[in-house]
PDB file of C-alpha atoms in Angstrom:
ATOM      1  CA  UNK P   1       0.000   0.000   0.000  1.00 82.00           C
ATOM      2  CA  UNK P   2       1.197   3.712  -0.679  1.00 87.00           C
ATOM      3  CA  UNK P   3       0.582   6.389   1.457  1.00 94.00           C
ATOM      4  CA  UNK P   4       1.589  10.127   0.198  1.00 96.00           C
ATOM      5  CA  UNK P   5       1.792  13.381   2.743  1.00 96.00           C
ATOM      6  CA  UNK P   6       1.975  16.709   1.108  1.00 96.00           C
ATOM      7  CA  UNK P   7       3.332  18.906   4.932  1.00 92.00           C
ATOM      8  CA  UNK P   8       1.379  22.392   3.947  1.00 95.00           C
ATOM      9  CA  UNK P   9      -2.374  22.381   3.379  1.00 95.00           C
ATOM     10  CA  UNK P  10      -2.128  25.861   2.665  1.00 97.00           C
ATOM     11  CA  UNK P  11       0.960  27.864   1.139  1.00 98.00           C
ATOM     12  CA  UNK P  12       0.645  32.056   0.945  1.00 97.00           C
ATOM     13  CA  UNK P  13       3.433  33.953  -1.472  1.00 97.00           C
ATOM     14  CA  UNK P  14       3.389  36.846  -3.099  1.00 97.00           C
ATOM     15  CA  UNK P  15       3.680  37.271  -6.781  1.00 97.00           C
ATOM     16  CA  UNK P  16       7.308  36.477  -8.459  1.00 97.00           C
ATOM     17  CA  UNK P  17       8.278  35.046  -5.274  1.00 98.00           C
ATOM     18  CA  UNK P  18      10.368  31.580  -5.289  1.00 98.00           C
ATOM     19  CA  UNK P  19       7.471  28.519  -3.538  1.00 98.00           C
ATOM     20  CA  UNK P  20       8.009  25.122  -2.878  1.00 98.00           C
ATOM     21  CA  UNK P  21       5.437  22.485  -2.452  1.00 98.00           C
ATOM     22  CA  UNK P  22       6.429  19.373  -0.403  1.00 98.00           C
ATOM     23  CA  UNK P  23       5.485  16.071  -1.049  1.00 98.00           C
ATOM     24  CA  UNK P  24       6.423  13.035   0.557  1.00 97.00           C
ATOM     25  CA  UNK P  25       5.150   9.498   0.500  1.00 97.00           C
ATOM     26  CA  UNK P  26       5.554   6.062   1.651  1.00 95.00           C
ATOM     27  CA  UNK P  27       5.385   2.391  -0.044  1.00 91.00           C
ATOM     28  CA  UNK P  28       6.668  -0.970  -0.073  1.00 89.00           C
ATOM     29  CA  UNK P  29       6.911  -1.117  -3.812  1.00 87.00           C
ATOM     30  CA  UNK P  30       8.524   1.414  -6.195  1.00 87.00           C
ATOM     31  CA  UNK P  31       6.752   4.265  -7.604  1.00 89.00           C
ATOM     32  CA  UNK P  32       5.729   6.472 -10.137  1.00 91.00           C
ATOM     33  CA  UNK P  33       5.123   9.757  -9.073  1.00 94.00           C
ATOM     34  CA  UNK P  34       3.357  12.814 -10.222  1.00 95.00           C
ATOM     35  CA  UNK P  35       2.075  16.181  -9.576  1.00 97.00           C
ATOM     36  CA  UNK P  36      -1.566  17.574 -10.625  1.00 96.00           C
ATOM     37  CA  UNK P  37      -3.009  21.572 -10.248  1.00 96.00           C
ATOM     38  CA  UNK P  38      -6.731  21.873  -9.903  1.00 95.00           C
ATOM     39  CA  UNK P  39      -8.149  25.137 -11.003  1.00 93.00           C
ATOM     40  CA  UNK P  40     -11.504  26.167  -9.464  1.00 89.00           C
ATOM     41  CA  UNK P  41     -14.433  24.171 -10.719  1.00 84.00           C
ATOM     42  CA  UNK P  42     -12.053  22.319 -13.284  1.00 89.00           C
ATOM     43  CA  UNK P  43     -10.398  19.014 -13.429  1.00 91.00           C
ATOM     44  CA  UNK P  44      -6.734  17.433 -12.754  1.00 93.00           C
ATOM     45  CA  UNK P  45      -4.544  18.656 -14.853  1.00 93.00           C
ATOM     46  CA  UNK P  46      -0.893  16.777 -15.085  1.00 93.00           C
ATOM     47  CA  UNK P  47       1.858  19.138 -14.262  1.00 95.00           C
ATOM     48  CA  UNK P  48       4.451  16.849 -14.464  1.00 95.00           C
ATOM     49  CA  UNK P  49       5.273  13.350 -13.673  1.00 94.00           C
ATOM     50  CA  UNK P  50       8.563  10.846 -12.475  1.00 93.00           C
ATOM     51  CA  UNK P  51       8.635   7.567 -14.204  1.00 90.00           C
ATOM     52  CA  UNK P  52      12.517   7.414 -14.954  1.00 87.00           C
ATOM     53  CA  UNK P  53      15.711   8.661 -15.347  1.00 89.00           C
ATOM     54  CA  UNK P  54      16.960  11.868 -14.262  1.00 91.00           C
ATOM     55  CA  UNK P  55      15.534  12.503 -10.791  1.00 92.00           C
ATOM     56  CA  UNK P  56      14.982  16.621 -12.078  1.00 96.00           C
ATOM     57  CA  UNK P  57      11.439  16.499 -13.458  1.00 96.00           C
ATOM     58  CA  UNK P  58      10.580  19.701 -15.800  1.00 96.00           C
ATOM     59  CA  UNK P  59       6.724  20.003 -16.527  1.00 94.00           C
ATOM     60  CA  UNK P  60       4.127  22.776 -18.178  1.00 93.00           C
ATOM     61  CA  UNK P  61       3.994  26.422 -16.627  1.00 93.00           C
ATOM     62  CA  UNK P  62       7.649  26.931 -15.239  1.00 96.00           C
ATOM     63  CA  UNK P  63       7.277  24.058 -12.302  1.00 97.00           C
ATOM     64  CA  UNK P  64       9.813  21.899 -11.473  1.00 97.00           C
ATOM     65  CA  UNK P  65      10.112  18.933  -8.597  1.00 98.00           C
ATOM     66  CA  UNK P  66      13.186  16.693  -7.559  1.00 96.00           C
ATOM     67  CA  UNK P  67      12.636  13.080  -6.752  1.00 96.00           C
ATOM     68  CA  UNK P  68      14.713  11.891  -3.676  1.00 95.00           C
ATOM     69  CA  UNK P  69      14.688   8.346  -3.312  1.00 92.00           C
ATOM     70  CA  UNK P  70      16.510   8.090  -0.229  1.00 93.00           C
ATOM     71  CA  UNK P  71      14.008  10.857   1.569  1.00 94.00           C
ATOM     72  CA  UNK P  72      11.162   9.428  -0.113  1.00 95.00           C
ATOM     73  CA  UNK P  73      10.310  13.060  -1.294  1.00 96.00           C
ATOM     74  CA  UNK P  74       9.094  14.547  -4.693  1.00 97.00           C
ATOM     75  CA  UNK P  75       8.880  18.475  -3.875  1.00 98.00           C
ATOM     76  CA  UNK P  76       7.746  20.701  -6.345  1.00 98.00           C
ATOM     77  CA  UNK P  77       9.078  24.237  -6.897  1.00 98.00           C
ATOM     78  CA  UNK P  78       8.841  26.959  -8.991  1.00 98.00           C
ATOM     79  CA  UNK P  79      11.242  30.110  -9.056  1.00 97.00           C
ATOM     80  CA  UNK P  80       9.039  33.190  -9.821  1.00 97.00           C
ATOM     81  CA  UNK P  81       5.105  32.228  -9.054  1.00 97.00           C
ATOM     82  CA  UNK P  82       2.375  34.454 -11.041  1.00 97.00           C
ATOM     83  CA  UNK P  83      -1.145  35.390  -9.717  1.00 96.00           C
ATOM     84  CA  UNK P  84      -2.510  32.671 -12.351  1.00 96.00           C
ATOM     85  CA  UNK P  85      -0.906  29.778 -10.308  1.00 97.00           C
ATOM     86  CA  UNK P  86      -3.328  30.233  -7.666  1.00 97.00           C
ATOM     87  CA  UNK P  87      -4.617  26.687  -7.477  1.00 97.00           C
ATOM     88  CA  UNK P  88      -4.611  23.432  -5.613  1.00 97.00           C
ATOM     89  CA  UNK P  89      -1.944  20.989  -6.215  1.00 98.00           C
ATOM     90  CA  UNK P  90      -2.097  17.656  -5.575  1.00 97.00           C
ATOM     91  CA  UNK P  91       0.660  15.311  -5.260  1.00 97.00           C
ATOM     92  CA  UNK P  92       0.025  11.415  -6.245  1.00 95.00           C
ATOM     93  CA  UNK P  93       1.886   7.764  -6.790  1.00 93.00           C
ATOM     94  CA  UNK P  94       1.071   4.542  -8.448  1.00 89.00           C
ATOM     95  CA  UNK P  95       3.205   1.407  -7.726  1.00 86.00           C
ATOM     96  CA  UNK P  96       5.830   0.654 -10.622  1.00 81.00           C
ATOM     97  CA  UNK P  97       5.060  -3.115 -11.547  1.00 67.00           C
ATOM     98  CA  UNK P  98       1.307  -2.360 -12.796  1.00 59.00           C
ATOM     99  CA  UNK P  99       0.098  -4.663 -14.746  1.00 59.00           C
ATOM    100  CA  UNK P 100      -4.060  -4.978 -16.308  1.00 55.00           C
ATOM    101  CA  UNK P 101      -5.676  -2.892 -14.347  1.00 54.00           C
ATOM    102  CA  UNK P 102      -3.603  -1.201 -12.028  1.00 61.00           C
ATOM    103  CA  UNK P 103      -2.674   2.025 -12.890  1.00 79.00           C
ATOM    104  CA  UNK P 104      -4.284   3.661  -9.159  1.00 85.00           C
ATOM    105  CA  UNK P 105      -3.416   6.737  -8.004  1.00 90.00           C
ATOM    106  CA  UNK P 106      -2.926   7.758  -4.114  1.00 91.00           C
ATOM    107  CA  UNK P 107      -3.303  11.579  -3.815  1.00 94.00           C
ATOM    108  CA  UNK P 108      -2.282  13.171  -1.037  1.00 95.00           C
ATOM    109  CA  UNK P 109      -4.646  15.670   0.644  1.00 94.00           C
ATOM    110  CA  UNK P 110      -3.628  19.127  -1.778  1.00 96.00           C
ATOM    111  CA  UNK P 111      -1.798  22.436  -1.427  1.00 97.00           C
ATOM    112  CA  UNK P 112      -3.830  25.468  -1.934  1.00 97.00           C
ATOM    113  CA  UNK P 113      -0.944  27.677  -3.070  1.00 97.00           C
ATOM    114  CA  UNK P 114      -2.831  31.166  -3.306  1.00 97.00           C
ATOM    115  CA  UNK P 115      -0.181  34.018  -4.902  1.00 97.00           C
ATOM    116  CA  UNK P 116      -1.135  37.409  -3.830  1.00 96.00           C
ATOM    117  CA  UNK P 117      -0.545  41.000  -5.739  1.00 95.00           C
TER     118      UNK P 117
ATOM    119  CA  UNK M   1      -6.790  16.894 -29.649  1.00 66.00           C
ATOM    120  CA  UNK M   2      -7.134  13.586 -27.680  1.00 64.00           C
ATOM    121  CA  UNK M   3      -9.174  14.371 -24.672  1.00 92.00           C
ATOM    122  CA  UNK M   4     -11.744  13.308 -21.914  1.00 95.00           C
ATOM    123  CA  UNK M   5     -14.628  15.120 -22.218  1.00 96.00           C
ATOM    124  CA  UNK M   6     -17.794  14.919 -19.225  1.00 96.00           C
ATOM    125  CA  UNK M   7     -20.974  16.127 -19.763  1.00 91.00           C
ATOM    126  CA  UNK M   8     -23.221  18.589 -18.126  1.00 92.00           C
ATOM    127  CA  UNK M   9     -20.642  20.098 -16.534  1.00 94.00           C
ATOM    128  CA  UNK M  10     -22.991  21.252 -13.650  1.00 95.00           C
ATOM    129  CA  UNK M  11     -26.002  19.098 -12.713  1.00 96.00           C
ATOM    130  CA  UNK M  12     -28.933  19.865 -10.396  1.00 96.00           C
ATOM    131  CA  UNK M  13     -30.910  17.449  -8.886  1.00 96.00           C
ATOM    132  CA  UNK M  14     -33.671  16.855  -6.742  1.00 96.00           C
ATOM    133  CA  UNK M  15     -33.252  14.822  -3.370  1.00 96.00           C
ATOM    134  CA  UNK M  16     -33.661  11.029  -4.603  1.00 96.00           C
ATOM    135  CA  UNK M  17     -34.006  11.820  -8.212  1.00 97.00           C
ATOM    136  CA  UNK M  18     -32.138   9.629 -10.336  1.00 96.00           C
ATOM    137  CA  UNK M  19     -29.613  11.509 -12.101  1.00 97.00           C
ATOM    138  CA  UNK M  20     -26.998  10.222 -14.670  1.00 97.00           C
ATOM    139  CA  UNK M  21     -23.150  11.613 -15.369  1.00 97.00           C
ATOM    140  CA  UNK M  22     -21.426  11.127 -18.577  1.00 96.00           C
ATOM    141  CA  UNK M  23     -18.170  10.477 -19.936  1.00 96.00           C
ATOM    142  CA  UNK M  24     -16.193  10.120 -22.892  1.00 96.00           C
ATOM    143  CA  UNK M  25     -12.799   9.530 -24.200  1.00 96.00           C
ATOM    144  CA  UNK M  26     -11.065  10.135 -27.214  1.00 94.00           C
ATOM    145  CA  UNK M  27      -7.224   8.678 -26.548  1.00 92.00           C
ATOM    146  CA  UNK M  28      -8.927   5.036 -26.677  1.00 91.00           C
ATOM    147  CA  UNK M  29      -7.589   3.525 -23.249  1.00 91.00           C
ATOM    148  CA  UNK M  30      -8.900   0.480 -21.501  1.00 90.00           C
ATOM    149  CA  UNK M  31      -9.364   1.973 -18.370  1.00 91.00           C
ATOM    150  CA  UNK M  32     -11.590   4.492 -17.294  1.00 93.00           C
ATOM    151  CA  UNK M  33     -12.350   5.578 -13.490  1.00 95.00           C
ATOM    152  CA  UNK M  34     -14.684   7.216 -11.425  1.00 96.00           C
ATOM    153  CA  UNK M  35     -13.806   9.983  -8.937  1.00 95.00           C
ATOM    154  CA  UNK M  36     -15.919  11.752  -6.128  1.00 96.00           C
ATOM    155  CA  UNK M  37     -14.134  14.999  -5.145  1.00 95.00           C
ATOM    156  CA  UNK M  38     -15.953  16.879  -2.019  1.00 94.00           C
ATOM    157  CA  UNK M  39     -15.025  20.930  -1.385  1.00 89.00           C
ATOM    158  CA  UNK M  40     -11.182  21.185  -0.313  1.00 87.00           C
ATOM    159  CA  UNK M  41     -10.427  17.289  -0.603  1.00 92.00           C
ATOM    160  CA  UNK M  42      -8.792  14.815  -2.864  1.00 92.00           C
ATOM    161  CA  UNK M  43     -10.118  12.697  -5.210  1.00 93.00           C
ATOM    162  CA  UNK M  44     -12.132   9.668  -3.952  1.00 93.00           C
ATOM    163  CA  UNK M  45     -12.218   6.884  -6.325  1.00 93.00           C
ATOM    164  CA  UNK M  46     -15.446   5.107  -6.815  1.00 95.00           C
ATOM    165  CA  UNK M  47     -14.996   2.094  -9.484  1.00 91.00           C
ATOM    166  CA  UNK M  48     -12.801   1.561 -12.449  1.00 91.00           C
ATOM    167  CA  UNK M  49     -12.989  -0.388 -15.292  1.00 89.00           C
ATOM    168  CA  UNK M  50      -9.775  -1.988 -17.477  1.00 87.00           C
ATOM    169  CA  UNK M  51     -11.934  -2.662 -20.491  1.00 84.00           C
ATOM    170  CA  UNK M  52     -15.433  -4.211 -19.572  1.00 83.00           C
ATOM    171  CA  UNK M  53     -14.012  -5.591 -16.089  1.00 87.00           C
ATOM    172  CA  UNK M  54     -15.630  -3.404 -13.738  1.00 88.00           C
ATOM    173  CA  UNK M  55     -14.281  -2.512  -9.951  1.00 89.00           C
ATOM    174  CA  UNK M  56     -16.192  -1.270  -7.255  1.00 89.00           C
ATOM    175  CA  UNK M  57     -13.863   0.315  -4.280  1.00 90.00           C
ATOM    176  CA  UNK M  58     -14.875  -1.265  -0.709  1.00 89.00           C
ATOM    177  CA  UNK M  59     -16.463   1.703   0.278  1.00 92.00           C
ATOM    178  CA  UNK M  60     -18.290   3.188  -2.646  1.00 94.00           C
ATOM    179  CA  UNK M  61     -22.009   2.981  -1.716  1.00 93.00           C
ATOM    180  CA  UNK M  62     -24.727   1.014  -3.314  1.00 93.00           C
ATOM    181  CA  UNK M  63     -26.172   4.157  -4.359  1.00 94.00           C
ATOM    182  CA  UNK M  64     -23.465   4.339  -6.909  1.00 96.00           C
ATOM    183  CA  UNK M  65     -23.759   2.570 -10.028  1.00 94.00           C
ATOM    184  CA  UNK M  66     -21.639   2.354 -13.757  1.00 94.00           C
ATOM    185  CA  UNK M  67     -22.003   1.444 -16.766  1.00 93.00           C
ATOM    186  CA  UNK M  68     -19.614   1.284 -19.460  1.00 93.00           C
ATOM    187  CA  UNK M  69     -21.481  -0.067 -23.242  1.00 93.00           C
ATOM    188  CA  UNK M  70     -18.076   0.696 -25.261  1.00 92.00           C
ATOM    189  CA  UNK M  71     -14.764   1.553 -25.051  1.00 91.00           C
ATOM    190  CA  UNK M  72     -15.016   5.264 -25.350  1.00 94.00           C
ATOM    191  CA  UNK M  73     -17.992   6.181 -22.705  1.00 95.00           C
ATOM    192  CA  UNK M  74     -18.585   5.599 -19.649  1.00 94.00           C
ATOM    193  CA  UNK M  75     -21.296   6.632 -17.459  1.00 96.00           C
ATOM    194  CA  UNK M  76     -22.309   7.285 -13.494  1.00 96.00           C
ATOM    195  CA  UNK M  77     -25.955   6.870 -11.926  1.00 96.00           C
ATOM    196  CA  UNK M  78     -26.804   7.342  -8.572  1.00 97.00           C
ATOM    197  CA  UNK M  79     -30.224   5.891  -8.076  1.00 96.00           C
ATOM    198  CA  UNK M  80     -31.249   8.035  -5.138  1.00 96.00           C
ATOM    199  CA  UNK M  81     -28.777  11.349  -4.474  1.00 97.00           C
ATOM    200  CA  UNK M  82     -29.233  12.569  -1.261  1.00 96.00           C
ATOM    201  CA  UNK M  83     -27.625  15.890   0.298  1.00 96.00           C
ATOM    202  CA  UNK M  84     -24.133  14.408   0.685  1.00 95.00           C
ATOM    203  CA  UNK M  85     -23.757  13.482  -2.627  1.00 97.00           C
ATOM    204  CA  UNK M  86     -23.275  17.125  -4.202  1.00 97.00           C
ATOM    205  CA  UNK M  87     -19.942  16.873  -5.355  1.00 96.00           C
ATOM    206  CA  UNK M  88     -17.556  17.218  -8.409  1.00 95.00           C
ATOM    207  CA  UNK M  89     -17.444  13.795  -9.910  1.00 96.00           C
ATOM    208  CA  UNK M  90     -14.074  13.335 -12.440  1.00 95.00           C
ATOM    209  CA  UNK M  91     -13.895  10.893 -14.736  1.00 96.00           C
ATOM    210  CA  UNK M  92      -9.826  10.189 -16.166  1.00 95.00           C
ATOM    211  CA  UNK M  93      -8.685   7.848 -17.996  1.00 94.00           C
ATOM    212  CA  UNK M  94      -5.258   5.855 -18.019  1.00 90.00           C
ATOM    213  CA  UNK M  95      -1.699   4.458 -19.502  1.00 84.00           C
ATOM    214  CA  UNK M  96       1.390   3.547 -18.054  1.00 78.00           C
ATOM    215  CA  UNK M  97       2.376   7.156 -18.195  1.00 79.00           C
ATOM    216  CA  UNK M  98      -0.193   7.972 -16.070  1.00 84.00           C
ATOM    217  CA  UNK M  99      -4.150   9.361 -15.215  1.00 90.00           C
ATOM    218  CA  UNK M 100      -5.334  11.984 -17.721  1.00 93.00           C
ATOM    219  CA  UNK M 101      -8.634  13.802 -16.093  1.00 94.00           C
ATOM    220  CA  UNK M 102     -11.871  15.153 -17.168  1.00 95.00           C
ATOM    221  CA  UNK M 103     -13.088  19.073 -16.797  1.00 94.00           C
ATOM    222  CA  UNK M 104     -15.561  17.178 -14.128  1.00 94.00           C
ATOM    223  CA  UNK M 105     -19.359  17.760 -12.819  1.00 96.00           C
ATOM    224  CA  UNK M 106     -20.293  19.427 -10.305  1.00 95.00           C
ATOM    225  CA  UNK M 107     -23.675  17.842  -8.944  1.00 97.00           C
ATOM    226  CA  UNK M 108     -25.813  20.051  -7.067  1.00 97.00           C
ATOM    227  CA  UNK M 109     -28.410  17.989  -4.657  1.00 97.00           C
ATOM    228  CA  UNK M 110     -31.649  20.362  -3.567  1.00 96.00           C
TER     229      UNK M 110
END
């Protein structure tokens, strides 16, 4: 089973500021791991996602996160936030050696990162 | 542009009306879920299918139904909504790479 703790339920920065979103999680297999932004009254929407290779993930909109194996962590950071990146931001895994049907996601509980003027 | 598209995106219903919640998908992948998302929480999945194999969770309630006639739609009924089932309900779909989401539904219960 996977369990996945993302330590701020709340994050407050002001615009073009540096943030950091932290993620961490816990399994007994190996993972996948990814990182999905929520706009109000919208869907996920995949920000960018650790399957392989280089642990320095790039994704869509400027974000960033680092996969640490040995601190089971998968923070996600961006260096100059804009008003539009108000949003919540869910971290997630799936175990590695998925086969048929299991491709499951455990989300943590979401970041409301709100960038202010 | 290969997408997952969910239709009406806002619902209102009427305490134990029947209501129904479509989905549909255009990247042709076996497996299709169903997600319950309450105000300021994480997704809650409620069944999946890989192909026509269909998966309730443990704790999804009878209320809840699926049906899935083909492999691009997929649909939701709950039989008898009551208050605490207004919600956004997301619909994604899957590969190896990962879960690719619907705008969602946000049912309204009255």
């Amino acid at each position: 089973a996977q369990s996945v703790t993302q330590l701020d339920s709340q994050v407050p920065v002001f615009e073009e500021a540096p943030v950091e979103l932290r993620c961490n999680y816990s399994s007994s297999v190996s993972v996948y791991l990814f990182w999905y932004v929520q706009y109000p009254n919208q869907g996920l929407q995949l920000l960018l996602k650790y399957l392989s290779g280089s642990t320095l993930v790039k994704g869509i909109n400027g974000f960033e996160a680092e996969f640490n194996k040995s601190q089971t962590s998968f923070h996600l950071r961006k260096p100059s936030v804009h008003i539009s990146d108000t949003a919540e931001y869910f971290c997630a895994v799936s175990p590695q050696n998925r086969g048929g049907s299991n491709y499951k996601l455990t989300f943590g509980k979401g970041t409301l990162l709100t960038v202010n003027p | 542009d290969a997408m997952v598209i969910q239709n009406p995106r806002y619902q209102v219903t009427q305490f134990g009306k029947p209501v129904t919640l479509s989905c549909s998908q255009t990247l042709n992948h076996n497996v299709m879920y169903w997600y319950q998302q309450k105000s300021s929480q994480a997704p809650k999945l409620l069944f999946h299918y890989y192909d026509k194999d269909f998966n309730n969770e443990a704790d999804t309630p009878d209320n809840f139904q699926s049906r899935r006639p083909n492999t691009s739609f997929c649909f939701l009924d709950i039989r008898s909504p009551g208050l605490g089932d207004a919600a956004m309900y997301l619909c994604a779909t899957a590969d190896r790479a990962g879960q690719y989401f619907g705008p969602g539904t946000r049912l309204t219960v009255t």
